[in-house]
PDB file of C-alpha atoms in Angstrom:
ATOM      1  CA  UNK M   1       0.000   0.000   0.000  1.00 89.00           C
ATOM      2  CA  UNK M   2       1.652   3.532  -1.157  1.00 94.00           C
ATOM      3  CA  UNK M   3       0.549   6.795   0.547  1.00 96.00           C
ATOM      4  CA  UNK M   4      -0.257   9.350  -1.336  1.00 95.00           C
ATOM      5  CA  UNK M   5      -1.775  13.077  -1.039  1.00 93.00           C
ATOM      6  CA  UNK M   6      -5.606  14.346  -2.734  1.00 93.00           C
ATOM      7  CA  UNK M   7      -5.175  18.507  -1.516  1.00 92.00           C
ATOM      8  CA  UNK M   8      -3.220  17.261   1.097  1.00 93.00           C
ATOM      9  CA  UNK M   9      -5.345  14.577   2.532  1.00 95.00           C
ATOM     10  CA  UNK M  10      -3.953  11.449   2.980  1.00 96.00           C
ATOM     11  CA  UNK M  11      -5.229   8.297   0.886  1.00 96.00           C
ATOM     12  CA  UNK M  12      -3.790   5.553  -0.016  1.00 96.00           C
ATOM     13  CA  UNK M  13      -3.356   3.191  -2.785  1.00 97.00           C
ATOM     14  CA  UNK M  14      -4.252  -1.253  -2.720  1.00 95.00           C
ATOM     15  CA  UNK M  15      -0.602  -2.149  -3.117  1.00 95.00           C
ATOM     16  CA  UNK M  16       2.517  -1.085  -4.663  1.00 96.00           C
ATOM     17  CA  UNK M  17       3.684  -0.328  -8.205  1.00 97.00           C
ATOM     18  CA  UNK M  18       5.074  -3.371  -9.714  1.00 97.00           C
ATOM     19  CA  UNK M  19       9.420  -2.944  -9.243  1.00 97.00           C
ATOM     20  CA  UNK M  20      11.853  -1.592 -11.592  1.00 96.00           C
ATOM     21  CA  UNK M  21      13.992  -4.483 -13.272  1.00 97.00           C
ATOM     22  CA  UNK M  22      10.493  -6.316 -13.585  1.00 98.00           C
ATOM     23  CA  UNK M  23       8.601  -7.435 -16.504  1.00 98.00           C
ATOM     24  CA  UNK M  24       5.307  -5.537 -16.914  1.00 98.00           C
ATOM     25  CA  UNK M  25       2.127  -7.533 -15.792  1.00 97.00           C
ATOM     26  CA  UNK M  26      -0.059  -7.846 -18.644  1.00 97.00           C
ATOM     27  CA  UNK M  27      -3.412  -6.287 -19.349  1.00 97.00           C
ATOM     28  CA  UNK M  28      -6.560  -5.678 -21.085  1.00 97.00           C
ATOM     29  CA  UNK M  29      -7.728  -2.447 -21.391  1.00 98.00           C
ATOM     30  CA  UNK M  30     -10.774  -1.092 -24.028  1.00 97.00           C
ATOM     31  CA  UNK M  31     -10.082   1.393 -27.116  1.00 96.00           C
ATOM     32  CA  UNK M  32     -12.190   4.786 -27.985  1.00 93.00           C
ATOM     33  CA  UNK M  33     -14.244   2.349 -29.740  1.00 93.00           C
ATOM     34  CA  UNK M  34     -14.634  -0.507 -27.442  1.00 95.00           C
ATOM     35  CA  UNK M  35     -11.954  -2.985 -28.727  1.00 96.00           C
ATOM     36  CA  UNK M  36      -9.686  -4.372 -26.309  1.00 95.00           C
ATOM     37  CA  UNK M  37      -5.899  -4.582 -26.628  1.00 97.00           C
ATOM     38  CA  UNK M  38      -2.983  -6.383 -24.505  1.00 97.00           C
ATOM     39  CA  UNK M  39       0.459  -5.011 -23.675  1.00 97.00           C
ATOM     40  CA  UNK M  40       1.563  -7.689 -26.293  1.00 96.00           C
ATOM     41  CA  UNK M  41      -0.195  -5.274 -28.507  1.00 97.00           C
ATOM     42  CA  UNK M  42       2.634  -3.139 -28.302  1.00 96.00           C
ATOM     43  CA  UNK M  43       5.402  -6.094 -28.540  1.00 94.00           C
ATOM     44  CA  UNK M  44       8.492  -5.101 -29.565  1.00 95.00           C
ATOM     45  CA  UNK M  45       7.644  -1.342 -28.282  1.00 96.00           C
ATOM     46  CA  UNK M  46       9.043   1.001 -25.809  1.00 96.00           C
ATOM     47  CA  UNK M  47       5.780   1.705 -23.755  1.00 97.00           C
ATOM     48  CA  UNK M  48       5.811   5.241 -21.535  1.00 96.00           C
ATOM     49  CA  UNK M  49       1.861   4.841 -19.710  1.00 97.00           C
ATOM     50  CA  UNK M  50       0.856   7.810 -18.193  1.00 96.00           C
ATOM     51  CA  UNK M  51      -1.856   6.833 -15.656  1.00 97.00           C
ATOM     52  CA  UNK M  52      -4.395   9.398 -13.759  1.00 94.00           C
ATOM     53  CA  UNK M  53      -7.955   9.728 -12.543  1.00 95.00           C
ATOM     54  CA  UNK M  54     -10.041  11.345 -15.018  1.00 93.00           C
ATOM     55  CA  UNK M  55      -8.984  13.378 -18.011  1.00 90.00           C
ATOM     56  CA  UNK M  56     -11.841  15.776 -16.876  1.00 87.00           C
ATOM     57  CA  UNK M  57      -9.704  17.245 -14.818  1.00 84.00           C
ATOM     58  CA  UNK M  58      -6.719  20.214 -14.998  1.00 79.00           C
ATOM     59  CA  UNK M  59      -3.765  18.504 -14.238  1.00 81.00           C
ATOM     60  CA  UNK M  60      -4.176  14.997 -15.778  1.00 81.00           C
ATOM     61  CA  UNK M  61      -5.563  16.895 -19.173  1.00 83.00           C
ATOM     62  CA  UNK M  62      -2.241  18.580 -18.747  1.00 86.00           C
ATOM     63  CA  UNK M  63       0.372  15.350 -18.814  1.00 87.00           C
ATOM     64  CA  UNK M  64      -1.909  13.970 -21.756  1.00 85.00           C
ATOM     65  CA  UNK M  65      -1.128  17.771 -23.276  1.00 86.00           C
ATOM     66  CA  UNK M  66       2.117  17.191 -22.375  1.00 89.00           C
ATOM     67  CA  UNK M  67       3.281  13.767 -23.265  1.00 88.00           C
ATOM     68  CA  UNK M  68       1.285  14.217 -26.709  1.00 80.00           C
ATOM     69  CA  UNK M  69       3.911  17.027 -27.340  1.00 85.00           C
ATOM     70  CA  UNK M  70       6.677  14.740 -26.411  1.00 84.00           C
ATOM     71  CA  UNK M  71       5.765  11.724 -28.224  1.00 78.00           C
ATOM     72  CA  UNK M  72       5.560  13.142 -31.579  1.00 75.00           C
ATOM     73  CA  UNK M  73      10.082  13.328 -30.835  1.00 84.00           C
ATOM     74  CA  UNK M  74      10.245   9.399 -29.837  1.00 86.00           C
ATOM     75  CA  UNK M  75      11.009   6.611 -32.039  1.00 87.00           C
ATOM     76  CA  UNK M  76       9.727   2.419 -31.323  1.00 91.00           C
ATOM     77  CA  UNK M  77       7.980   4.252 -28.743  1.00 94.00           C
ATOM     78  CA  UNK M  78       4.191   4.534 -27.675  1.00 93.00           C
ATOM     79  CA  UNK M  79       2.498   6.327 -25.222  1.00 94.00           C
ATOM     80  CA  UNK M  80      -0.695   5.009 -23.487  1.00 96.00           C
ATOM     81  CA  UNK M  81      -2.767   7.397 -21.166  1.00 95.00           C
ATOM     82  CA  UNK M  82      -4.560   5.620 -19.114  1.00 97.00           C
ATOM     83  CA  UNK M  83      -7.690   5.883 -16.896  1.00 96.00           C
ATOM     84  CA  UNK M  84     -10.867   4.422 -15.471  1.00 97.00           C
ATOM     85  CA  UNK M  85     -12.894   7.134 -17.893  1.00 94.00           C
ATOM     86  CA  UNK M  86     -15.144   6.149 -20.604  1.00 96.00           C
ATOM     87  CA  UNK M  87     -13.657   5.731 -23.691  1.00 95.00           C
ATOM     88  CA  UNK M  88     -16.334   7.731 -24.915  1.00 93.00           C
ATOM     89  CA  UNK M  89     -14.639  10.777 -22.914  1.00 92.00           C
ATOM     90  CA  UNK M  90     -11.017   9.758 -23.365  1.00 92.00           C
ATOM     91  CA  UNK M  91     -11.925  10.166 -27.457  1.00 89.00           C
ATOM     92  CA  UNK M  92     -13.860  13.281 -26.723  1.00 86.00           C
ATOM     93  CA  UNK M  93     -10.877  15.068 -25.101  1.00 85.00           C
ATOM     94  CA  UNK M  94      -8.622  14.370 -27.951  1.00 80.00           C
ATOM     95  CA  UNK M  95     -10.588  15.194 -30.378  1.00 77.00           C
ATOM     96  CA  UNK M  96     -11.716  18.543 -28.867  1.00 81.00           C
ATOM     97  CA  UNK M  97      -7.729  18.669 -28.208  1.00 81.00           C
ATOM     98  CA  UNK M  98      -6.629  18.014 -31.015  1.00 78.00           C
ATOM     99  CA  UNK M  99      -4.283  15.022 -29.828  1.00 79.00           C
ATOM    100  CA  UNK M 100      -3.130  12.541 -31.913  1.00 84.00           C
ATOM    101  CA  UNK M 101      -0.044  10.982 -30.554  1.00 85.00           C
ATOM    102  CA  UNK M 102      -0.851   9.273 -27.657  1.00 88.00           C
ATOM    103  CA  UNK M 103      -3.309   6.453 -27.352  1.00 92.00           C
ATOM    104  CA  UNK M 104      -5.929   6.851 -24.376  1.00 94.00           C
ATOM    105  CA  UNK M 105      -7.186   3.157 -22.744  1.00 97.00           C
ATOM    106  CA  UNK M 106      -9.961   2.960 -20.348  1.00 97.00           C
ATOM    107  CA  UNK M 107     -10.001   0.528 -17.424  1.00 98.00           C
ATOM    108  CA  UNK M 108     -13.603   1.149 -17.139  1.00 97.00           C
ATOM    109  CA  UNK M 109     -14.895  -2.697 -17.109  1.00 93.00           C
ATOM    110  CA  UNK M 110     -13.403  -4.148 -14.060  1.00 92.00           C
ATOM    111  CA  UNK M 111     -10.307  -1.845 -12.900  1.00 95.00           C
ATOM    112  CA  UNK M 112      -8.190  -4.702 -13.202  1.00 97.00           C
ATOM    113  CA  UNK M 113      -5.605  -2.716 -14.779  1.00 98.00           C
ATOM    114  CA  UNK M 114      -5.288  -0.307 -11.475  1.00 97.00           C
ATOM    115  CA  UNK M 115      -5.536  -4.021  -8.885  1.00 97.00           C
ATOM    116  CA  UNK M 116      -2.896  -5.658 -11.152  1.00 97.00           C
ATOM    117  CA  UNK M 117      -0.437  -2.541 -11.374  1.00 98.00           C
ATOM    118  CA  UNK M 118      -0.665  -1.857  -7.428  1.00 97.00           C
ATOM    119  CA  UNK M 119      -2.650   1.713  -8.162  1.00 97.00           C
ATOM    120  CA  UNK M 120      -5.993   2.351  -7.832  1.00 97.00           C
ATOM    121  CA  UNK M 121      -6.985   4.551  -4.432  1.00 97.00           C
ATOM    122  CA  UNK M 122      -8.355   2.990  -1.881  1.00 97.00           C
ATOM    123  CA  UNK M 123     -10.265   5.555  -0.206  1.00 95.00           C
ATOM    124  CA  UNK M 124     -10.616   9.155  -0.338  1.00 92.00           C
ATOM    125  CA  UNK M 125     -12.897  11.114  -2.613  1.00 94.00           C
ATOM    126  CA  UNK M 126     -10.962   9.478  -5.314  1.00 95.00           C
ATOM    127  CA  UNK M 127     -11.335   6.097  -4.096  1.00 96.00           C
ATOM    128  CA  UNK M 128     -11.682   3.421  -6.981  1.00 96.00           C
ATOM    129  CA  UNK M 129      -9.925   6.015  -9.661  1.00 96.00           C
ATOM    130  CA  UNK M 130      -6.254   5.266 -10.498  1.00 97.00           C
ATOM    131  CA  UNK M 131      -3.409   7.157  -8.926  1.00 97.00           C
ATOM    132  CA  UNK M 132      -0.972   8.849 -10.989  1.00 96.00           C
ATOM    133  CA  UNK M 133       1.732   7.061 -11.983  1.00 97.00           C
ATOM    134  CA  UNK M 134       4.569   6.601 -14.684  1.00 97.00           C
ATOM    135  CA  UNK M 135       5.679   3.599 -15.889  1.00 98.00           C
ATOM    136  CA  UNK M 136       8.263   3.569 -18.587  1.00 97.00           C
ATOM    137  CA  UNK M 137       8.738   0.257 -20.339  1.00 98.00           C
ATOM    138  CA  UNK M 138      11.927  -0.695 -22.509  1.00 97.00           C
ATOM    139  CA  UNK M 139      11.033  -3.067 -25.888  1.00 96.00           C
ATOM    140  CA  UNK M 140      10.904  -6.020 -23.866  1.00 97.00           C
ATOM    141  CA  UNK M 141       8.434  -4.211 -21.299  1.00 97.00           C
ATOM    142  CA  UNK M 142      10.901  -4.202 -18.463  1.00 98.00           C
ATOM    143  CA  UNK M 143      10.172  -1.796 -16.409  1.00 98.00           C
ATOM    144  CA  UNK M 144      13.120   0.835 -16.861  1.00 98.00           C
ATOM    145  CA  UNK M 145      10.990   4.022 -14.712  1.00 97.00           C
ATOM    146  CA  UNK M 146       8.043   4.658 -12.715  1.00 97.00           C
ATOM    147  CA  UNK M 147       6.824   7.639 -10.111  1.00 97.00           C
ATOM    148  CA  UNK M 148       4.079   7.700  -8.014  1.00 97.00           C
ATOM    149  CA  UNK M 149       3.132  11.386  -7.709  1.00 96.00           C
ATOM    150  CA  UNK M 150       2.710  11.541  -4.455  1.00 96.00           C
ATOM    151  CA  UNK M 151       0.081  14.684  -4.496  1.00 95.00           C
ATOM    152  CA  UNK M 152      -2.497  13.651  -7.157  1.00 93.00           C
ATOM    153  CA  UNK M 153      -2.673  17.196  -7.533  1.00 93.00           C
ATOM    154  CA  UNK M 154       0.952  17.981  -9.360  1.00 94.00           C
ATOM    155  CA  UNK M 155       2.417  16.884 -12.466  1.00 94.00           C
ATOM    156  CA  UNK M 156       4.940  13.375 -12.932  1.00 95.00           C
ATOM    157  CA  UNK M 157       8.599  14.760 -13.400  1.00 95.00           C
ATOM    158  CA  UNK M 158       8.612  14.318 -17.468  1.00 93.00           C
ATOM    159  CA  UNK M 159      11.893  14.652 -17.878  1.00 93.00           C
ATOM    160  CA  UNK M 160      13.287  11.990 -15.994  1.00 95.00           C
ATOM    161  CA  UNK M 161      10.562   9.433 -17.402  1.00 95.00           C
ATOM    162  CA  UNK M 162      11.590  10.318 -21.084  1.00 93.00           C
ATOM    163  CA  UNK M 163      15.080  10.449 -20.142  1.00 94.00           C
ATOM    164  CA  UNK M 164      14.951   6.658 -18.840  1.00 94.00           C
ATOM    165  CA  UNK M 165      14.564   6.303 -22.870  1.00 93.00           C
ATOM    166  CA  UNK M 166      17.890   7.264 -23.334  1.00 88.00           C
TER     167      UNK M 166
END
């Protein structure tokens, strides 16, 4: 269980990000239009998945801003924003947005996604949304970076998650 801030309330999350040096589990998350893809989707990929409660809010519409901007520069590499939204208002964002380089997933089924990966708040106002987290995965989806923001209310560090690319 990690410990994490909401306006400076403590919450917490079910468990702990999976460990650096670690393949990725697996997963199944749904599409803007209700298809469901794997990690093995992405084989042979570096994976950077930007994870966050809802896009309709300020600072998670911000990293998807952000790491849209940044992923138009990286080769073999995909970025996944991921959330417990409806696709339906992951594909509204982008297209009102404009954003075409990153791929939003929803986790809206089941949340197994946020059990498997250790994130998903366990109380709080937030409770049963993802935390934010990013986990950068080398072409073998190793685990090669990941950050728990520890105040859902501020922005990953970018630059060291795109720099574990290097």
């Amino acid at each position: 269980m990690a410990t994490i801030t909401l306006g400076g309330n403590t919450t917490h999350t079910l468990g702990e990000l999976p460990k650096e040096g670690t393949t990725a589990p697996n997963f199944q998350l749904a599409t803007k239009d209700l298809q469901h893809v794997s990690l093995e989707d992405f084989k042979g990929k570096r994976v950077v998945m930007n994870i966050f409660p809802s896009v309709d809010t300020g600072v998670c519409a911000a990293s998807i801003r952000h790491f849209n901007k940044d992923a138009s520069n990286l080769e073999d590499t995909i970025v996944l924003c991921i959330s417990r939204d409806l696709p339906f208002a992951q594909a509204r964002f982008c297209g009102a947005e404009g954003l075409k380089n990153v791929v939003t997933l929803s986790d809206f089924k089941n949340g197994s996604f946020g059990k498997d990966y250790g994130l998903e708040i366990e109380d709080g106002a937030f409770a049963g949304l993802h935390s934010r987290v990013v986990i950068v995965l080398n072409e073998d989806h190793k685990i090669i970076y990941s950050e728990q923001v520890s105040e859902i209310g501020q922005e990953p560090n970018y630059e060291l998650a795109l720099n574990a690319l290097n």
